[in-house]
Amino acid sequence: MKVRNEEKFKGRGMRMCRICGTSRGLIRSHKLYICRRCFREAAKSLNFKKYG
Ligand SMILES: [Zn+2]
């Protein structure tokens, strides 16, 4: 039983970094939708602990 929530976001430009627009190394955890590179910067503002 797979729940494909991703289907909702197809074609809506949500599967890419909302900061720099890249789709590489995208982090979808916490509904951030940002790449690992931007995550480091965002983590400072969002006060996240080190990811993985
Ligand atoms: Zn980015």
Short mmCIF file of C-alpha atoms and ligand atoms in Angstrom, two decimals, residues 16-22 24 26 33-39, ligand 1:
data_model
loop_
_atom_site.label_atom_id
_atom_site.label_comp_id
_atom_site.label_asym_id
_atom_site.label_seq_id
_atom_site.Cartn_x
_atom_site.Cartn_y
_atom_site.Cartn_z
CA MET A 16 12.89 21.52 -7.06
CA CYS A 17 14.76 23.77 -4.72
CA ARG A 18 12.55 26.75 -4.01
CA ILE A 19 15.61 28.83 -3.32
CA CYS A 20 18.00 28.15 -6.18
CA GLY A 21 15.77 26.01 -8.40
CA THR A 22 17.96 22.94 -8.67
CA ARG A 24 19.80 17.83 -7.34
CA LEU A 26 16.70 17.91 -3.00
CA TYR A 33 11.80 21.37 -0.79
CA ILE A 34 15.25 22.82 -0.86
CA CYS A 35 18.55 21.32 -1.93
CA ARG A 36 21.22 20.22 0.47
CA ARG A 37 23.29 23.22 -0.36
CA CYS A 38 20.57 25.71 0.47
CA PHE A 39 19.52 23.61 3.43
ZN ZN B 1 19.05 25.25 -3.49
#
